[in-house]
Tab-separated table of C-alpha atoms in Angstrom:
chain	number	residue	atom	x	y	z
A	551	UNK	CA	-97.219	-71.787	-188.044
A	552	UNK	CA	-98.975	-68.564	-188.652
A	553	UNK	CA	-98.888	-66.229	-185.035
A	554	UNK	CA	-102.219	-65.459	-183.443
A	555	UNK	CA	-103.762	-61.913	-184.158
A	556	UNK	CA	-103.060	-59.245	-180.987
A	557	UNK	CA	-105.843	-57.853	-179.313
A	558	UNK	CA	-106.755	-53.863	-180.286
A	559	UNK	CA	-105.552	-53.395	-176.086
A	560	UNK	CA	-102.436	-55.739	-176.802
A	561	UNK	CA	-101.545	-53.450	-179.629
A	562	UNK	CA	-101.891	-50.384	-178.404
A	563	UNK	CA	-100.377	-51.174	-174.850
A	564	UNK	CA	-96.794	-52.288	-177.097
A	565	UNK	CA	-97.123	-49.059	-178.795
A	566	UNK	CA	-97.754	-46.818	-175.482
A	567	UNK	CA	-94.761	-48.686	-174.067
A	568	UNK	CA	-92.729	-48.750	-176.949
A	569	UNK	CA	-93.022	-44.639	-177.549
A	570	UNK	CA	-92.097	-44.447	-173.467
A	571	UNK	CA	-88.988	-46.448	-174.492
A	572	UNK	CA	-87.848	-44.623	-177.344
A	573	UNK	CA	-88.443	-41.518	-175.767
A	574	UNK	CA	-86.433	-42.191	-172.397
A	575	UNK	CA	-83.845	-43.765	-174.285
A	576	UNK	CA	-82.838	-40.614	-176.419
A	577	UNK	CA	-83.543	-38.561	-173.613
A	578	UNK	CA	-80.960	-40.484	-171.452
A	579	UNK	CA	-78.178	-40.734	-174.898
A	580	UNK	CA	-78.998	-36.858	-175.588
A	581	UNK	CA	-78.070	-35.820	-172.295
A	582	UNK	CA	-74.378	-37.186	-171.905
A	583	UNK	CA	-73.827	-36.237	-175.540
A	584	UNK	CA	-75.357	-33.160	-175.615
A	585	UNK	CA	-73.343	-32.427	-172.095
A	586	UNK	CA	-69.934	-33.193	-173.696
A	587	UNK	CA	-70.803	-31.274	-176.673
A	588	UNK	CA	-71.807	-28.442	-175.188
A	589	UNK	CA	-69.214	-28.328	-172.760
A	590	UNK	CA	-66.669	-28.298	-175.127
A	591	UNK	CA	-67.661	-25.830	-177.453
A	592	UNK	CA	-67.973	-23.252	-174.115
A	593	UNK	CA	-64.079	-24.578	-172.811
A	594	UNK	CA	-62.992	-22.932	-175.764
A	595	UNK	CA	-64.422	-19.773	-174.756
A	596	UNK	CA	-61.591	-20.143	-171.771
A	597	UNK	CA	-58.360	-19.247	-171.539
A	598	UNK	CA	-56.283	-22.570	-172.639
A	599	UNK	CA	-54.597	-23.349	-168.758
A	600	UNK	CA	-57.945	-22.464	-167.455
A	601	UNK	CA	-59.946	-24.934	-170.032
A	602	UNK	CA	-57.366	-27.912	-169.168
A	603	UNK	CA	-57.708	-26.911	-164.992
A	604	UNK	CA	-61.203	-27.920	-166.017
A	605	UNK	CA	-60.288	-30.872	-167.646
A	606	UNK	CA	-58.302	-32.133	-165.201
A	607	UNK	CA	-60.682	-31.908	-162.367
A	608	UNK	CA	-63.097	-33.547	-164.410
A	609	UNK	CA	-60.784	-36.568	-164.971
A	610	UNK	CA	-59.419	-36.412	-161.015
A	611	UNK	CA	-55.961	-35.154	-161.678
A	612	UNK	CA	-54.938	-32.404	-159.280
A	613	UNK	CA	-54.168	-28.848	-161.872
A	614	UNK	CA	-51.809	-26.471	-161.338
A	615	UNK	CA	-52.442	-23.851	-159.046
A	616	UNK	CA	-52.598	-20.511	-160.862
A	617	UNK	CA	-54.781	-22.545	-163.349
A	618	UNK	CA	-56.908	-23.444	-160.854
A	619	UNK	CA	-57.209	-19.887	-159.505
A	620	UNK	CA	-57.852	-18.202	-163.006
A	621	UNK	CA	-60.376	-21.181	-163.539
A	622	UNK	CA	-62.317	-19.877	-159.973
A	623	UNK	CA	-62.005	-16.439	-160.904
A	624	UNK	CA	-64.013	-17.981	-164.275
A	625	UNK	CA	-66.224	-20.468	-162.890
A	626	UNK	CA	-69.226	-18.537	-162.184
A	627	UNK	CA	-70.026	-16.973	-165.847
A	628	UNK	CA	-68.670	-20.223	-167.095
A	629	UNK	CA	-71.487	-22.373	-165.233
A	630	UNK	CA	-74.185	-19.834	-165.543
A	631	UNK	CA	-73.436	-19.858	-169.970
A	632	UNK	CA	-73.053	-23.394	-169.681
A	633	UNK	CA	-76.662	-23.929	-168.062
A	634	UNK	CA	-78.425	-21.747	-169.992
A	635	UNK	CA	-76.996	-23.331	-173.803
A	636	UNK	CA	-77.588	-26.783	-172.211
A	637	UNK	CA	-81.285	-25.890	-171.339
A	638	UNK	CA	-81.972	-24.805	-174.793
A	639	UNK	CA	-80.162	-27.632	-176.173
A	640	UNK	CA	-81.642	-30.182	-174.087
A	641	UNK	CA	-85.265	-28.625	-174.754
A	642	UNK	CA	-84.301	-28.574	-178.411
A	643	UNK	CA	-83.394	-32.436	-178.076
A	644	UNK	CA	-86.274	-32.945	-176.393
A	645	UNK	CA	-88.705	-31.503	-178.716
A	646	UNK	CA	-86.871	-33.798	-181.634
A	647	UNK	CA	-87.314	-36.686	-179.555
A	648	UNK	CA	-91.361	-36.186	-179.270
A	649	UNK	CA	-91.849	-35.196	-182.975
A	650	UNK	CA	-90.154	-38.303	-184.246
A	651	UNK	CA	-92.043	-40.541	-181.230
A	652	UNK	CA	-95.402	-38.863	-182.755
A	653	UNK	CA	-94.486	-39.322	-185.939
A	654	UNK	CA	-94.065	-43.210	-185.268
A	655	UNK	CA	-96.879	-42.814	-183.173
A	656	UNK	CA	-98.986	-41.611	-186.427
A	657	UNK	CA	-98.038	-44.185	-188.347
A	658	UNK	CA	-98.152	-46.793	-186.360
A	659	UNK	CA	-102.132	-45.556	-185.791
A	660	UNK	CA	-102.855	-45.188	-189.557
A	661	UNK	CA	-101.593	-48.756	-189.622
A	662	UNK	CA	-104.126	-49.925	-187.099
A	663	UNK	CA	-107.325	-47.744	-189.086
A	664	UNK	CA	-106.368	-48.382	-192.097
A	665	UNK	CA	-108.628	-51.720	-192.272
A	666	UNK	CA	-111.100	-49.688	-190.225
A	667	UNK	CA	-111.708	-47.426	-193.215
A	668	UNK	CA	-112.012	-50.175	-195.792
A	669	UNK	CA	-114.887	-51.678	-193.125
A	670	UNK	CA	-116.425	-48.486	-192.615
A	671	UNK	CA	-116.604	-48.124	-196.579
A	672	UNK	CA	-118.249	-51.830	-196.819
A	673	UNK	CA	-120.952	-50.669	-194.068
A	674	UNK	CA	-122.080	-47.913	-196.012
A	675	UNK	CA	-122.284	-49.845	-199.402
A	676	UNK	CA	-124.400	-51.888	-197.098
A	677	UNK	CA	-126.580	-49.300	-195.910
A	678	UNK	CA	-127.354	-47.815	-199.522
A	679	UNK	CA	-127.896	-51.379	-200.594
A	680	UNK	CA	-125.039	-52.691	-202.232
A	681	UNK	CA	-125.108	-55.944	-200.805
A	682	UNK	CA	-122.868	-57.351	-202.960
A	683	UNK	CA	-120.170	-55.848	-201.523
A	684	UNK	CA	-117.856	-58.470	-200.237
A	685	UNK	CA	-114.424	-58.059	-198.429
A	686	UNK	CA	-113.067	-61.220	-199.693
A	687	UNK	CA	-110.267	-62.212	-198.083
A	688	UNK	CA	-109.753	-59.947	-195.388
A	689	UNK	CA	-106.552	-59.201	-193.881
A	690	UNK	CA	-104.677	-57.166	-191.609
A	691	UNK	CA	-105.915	-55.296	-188.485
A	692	UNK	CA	-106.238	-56.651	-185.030
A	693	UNK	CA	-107.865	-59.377	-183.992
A	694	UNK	CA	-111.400	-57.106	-183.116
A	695	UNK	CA	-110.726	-55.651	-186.260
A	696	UNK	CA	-110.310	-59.290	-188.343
A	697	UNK	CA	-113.251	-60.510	-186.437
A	698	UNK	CA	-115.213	-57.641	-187.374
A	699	UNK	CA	-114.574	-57.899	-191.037
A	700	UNK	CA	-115.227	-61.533	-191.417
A	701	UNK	CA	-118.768	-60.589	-190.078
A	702	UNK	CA	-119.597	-57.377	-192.218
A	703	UNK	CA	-118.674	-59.509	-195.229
A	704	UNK	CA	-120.929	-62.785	-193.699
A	705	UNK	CA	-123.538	-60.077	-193.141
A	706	UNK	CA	-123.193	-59.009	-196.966
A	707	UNK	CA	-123.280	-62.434	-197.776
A	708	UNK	CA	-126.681	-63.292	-195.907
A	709	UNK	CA	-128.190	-59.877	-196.761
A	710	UNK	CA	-127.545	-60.642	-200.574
A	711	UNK	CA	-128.663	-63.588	-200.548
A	712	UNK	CA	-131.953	-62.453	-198.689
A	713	UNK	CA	-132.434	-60.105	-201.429
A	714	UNK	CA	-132.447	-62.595	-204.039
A	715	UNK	CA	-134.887	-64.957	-202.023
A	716	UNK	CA	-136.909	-61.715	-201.416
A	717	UNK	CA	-137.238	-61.181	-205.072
A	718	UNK	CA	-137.813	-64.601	-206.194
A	719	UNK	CA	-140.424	-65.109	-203.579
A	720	UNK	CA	-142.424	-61.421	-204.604
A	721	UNK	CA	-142.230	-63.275	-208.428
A	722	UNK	CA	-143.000	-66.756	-207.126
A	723	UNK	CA	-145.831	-65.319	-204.835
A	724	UNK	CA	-147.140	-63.496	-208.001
A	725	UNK	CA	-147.050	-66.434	-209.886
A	726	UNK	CA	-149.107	-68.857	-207.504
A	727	UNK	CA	-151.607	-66.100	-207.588
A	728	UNK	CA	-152.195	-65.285	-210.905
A	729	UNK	CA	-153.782	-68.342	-212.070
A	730	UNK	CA	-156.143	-68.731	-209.457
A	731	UNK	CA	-157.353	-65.314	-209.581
A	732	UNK	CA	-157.351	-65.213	-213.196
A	733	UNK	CA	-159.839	-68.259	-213.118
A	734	UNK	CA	-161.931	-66.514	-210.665
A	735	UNK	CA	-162.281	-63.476	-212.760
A	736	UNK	CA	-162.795	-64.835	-215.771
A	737	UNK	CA	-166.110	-66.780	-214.301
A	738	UNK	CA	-167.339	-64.929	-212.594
A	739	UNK	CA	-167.231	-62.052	-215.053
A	740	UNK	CA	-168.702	-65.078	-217.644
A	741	UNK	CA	-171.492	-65.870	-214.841
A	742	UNK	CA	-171.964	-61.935	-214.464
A	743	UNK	CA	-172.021	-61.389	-218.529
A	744	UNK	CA	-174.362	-64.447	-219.032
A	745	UNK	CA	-171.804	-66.083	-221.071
A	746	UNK	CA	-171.504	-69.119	-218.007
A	747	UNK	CA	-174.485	-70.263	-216.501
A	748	UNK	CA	-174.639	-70.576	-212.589
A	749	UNK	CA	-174.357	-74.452	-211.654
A	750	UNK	CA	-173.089	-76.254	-208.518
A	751	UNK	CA	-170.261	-77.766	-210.278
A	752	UNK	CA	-168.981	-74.302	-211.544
A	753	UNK	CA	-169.363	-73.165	-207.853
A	754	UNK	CA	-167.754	-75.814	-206.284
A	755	UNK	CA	-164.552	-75.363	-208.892
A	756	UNK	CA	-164.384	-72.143	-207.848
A	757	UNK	CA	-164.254	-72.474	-204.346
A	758	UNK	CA	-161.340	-74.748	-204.854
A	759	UNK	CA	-159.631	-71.978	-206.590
A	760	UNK	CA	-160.475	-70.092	-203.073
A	761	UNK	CA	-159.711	-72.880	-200.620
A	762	UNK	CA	-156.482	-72.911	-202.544
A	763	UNK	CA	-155.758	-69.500	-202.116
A	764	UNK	CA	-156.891	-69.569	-198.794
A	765	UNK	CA	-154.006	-72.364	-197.908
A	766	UNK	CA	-151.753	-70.035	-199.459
A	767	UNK	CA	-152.282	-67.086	-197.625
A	768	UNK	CA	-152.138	-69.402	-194.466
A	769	UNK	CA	-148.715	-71.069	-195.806
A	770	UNK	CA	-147.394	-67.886	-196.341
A	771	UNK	CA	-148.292	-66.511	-192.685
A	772	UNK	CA	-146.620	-69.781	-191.035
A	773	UNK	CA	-143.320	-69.110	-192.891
A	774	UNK	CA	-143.802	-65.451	-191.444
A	775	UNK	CA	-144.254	-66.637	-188.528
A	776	UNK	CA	-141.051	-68.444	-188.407
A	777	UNK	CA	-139.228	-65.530	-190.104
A	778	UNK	CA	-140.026	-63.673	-187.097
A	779	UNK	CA	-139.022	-66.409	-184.061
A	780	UNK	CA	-142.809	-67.013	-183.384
A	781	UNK	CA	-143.719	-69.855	-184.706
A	782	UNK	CA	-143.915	-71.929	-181.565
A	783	UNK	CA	-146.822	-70.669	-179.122
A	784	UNK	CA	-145.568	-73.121	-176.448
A	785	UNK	CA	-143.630	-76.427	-175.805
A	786	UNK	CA	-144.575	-79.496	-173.433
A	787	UNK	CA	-143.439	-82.260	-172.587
A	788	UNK	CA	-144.352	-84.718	-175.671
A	789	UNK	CA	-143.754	-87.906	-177.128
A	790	UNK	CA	-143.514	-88.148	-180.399
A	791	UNK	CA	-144.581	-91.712	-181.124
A	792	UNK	CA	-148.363	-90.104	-179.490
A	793	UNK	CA	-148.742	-87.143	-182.222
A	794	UNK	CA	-147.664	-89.507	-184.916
A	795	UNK	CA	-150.376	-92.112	-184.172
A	796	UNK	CA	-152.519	-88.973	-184.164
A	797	UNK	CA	-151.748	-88.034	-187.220
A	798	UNK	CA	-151.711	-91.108	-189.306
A	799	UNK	CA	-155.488	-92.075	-187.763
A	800	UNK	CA	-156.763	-88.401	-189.291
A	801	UNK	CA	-155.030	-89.164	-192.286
A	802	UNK	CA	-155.941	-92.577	-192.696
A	803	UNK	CA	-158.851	-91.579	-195.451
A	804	UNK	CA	-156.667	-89.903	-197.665
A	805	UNK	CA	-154.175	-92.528	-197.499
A	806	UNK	CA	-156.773	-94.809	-198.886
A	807	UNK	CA	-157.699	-92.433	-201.209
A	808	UNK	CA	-154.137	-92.333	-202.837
A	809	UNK	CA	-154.116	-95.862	-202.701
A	810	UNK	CA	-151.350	-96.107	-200.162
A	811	UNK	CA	-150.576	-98.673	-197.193
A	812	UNK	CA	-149.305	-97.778	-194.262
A	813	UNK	CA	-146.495	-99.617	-192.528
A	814	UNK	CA	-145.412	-98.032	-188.446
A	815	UNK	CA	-142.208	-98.459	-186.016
A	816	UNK	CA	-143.580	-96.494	-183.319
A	817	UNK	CA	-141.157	-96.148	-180.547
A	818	UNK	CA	-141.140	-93.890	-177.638
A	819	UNK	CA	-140.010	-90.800	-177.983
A	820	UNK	CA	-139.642	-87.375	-175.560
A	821	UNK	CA	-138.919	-84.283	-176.602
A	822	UNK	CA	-139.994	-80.483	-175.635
A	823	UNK	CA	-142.113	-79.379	-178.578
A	824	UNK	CA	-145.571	-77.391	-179.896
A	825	UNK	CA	-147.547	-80.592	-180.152
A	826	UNK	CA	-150.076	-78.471	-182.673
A	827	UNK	CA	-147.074	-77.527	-184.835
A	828	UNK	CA	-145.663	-80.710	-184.830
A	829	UNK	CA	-148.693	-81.917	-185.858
A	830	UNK	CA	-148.980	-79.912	-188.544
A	831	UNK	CA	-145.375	-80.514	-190.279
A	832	UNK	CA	-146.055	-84.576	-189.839
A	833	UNK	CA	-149.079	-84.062	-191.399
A	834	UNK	CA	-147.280	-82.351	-194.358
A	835	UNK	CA	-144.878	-84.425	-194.865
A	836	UNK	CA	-148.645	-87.159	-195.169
A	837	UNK	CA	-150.002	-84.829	-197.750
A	838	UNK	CA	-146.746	-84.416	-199.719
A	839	UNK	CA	-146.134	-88.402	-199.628
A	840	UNK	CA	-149.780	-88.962	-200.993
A	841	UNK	CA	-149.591	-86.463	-203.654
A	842	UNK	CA	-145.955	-87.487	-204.738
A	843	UNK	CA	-145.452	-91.102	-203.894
A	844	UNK	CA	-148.454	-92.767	-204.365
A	845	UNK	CA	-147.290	-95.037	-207.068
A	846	UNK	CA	-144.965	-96.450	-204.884
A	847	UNK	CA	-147.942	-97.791	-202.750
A	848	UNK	CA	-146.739	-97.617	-199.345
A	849	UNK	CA	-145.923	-95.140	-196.453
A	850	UNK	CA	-143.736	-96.069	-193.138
A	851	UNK	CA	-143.295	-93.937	-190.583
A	852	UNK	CA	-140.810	-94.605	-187.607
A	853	UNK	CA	-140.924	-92.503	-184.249
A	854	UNK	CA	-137.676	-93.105	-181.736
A	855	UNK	CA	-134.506	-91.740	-180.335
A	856	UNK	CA	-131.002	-90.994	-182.116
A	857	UNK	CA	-127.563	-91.963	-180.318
A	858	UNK	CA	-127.284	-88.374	-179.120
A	859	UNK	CA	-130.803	-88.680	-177.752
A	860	UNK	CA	-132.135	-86.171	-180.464
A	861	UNK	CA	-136.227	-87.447	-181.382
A	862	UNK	CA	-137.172	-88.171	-184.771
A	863	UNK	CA	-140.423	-88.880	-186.959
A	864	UNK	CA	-139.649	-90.221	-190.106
A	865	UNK	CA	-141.519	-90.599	-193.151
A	866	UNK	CA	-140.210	-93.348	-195.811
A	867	UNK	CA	-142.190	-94.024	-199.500
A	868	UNK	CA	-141.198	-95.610	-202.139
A	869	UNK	CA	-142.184	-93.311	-204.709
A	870	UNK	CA	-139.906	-91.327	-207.378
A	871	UNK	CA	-137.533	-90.091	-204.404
A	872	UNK	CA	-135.895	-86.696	-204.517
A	873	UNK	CA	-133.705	-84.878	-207.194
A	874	UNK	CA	-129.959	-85.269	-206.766
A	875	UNK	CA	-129.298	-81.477	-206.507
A	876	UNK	CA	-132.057	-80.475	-203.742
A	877	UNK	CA	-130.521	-83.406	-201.240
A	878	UNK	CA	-127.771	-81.894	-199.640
A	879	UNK	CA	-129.654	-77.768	-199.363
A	880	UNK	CA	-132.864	-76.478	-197.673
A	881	UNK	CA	-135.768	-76.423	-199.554
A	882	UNK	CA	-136.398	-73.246	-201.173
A	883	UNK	CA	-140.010	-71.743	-200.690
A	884	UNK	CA	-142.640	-72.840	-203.452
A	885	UNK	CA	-140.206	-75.466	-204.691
A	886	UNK	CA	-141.630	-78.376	-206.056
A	887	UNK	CA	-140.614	-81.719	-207.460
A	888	UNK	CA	-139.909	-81.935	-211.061
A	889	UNK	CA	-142.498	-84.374	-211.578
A	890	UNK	CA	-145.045	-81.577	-210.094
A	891	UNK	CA	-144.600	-78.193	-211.196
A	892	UNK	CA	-147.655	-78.162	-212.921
A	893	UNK	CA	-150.705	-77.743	-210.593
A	894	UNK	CA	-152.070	-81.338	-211.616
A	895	UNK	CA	-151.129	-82.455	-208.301
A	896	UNK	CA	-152.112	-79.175	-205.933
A	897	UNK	CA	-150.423	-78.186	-203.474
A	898	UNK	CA	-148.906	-74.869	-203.268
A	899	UNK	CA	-144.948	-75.644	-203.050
A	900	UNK	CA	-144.686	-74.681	-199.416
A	901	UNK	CA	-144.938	-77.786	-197.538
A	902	UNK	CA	-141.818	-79.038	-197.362
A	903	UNK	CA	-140.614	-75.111	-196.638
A	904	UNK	CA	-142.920	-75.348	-194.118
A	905	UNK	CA	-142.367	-78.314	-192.107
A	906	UNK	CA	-138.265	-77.379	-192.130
A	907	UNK	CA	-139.283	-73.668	-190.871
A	908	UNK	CA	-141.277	-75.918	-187.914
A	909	UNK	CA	-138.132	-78.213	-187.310
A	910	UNK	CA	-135.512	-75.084	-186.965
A	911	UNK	CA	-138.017	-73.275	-184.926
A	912	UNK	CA	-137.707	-76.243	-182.433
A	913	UNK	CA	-134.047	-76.192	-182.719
A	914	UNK	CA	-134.143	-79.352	-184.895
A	915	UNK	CA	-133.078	-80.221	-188.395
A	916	UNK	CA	-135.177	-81.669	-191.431
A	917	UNK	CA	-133.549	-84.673	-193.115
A	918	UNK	CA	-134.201	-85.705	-196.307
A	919	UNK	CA	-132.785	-88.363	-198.752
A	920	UNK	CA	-133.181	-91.186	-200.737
A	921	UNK	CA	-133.970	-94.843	-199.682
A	922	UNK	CA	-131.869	-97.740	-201.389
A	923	UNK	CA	-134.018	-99.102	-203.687
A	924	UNK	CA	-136.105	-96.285	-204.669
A	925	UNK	CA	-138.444	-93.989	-202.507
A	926	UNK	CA	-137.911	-91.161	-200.214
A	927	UNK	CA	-137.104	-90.327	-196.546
A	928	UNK	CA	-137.507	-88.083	-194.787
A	929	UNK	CA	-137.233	-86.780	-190.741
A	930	UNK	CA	-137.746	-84.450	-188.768
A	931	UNK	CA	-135.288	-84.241	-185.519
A	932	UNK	CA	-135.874	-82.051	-183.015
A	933	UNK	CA	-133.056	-81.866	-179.801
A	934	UNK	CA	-133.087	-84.050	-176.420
A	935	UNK	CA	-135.869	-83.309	-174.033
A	936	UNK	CA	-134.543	-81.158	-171.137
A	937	UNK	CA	-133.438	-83.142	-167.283
């Protein structure tokens, strides 16, 4: 059984009190000793009967008298020699005893920084951008310390993975551009040249190409939005099972239009949400259905209440369902089904991003998996409503 870390206050109040120790207990040793030993080296400065006179008052035996006399006669230069080489003996000691208490003191605090200076090196990799820096597994250090270092290397885990998702997005932002822009150009440079003439129907494509860009840029803001904690204007008190029937009666026409019925189990349920943005992830989760699972030829959605009380909408198709590696991980931005990375189908790759952006925002979760028997489902799950 592995012993819990100590505390940085634990640590250093054993060390306080453990220098305290040491030092008392060779000042207290050095004393005696240092006593005797000095003692005896100034006895032999006496005369021998006046050096055991000494001796045997010190053990309690009663000397002769003459030695007793010459030792009186002695006493008074003895005891003034004798204080003076045990001062300087005992300040000697005592001087010994403090270097070797900092000394253990010093290395017992190198000890305690030395992790300190492996973390400090690791925040400056992160601060020139290294953010693959990692401490792996970190040991040693107190238990502020340990903590500490498990975050810094979290931190350099996030960071670095930000950076990648950064980069990919700038590319993948790029990308979605370039084609429609390239489109535009090219007519309207063709229109400008003569090469094109100027009909409705060439108009009208390219103010798709626009609209298109336009729910980009708007896509793009929402996800910034919930980058930033902002997402949600407001929450009320809402039911769920309300917004959905909302939804499903604006989207009724394009339902129709991808051939799709539309099957409900709409039961009651409360939460605390932005009514407008949870209208606007339900209705994503419409428009990705219709454009992806429309040859499955039907749509369900069920509104209600988990065990824990959580609220859910849930969309259910029975189209091509989704791809075995993208189940169990958040949908990356401008990812798209395999069946629909090419723009035949629209769309700009952010719904899904989007609607799981709106869920966390809330608090809640987006579930998604596959149906037995073919299709997809998928929820959004936002927390209890509030006593």
């Amino acid at each position: 059984m592995r012993l819990r870390r100590l505390s940085l206050s634990t640590v250093t109040a054993m060390t306080i009190a453990a220098m305290i120790s040491l030092t008392m207990f060779i000042a207290y040793f050095s004393f005696f000793w240092i006593m005797k030993r000095v003692t005896d080296v100034r006895l032999l400065e006496l005369p021998a009967d006046a050096a055991q006179a000494y001796r045997d008052i010190q053990a309690g035996v009663t000397p002769p008298f003459e030695s007793f006399q010459k030792l009186m006669l002695l006493m008074p230069e003895f005891e003034k020699s004798l204080d003076s080489q045990l001062n300087w003996t005992f300040g000697g000691h005592i001087l010994f005893a403090a270097f070797v208490c900092s000394a253990i003191g010093f290395w017992l605090a190198r000890r305690i920084a030395r992790p300190l200076k492996r973390l400090v090196s690791a925040a400056e990799a992160l601060r020139e951008g290294d953010f693959a820096i990692g401490l792996g597994d970190f040991r040693g250090g107190t238990s502020e310390v340990h903590r500490l270092g498990k975050t810094i290397d979290a931190l350099a885990t996030d960071l670095d993975h930000m950076e990648k998702r950064l980069r990919f997005n700038t590319m993948a932002v790029a990308h979605e551009l370039r084609t429609p822009l390239t489109i535009l150009q090219g007519n309207l440079q063709g229109m400008i040249d003569g090469v094109f003439p100027v009909r409705q129907q060439g108009l009208q494509d390219l103010l798709m190409q626009v609209q298109g860009l336009s729910r980009l840029v708007e896509d793009l803001r929402t996800l910034s939005l919930a980058a930033g904690h902002k997402l949600i204007a407001g929450r009320s008190h809402t039911d769920l099972a309300v917004e959905a029937r909302t939804v499903l009666a604006a989207a009724r026409p394009m339902l129709e239009e991808a051939g799709m019925r539309l099957e409900t189990d709409l039961g009651s349920a409360p939460a605390d949400v932005d009514p407008e943005r949870l209208r606007q992830a339900m209705l994503a989760l419409v428009h990705n259905a219709c454009r992806y699972a429309s040859a499955g030829g039907v749509l369900r959605c069920e509104t209600g209440l988990d065990k824990d009380g959580s609220a859910f909408v849930r969309f259910l198709d029975r189209g091509p369902g989704l791809l075995e590696e993208i189940r169990s991980i958040s949908f990356d931005v401008f990812w798209r089904g395999e069946t629909s990375r090419s723009r035949a189908t629209g769309g700009t790759g952010l719904g899904l991003s989007i609607v799981e952006a709106i869920a966390r925002a809330h608090g809640g979760r987006l579930e998604a998996g596959n149906r037995p028997g073919g299709g997809a489902a998928i929820a959004i799950v936002v927390p209890p409503q509030p006593q």
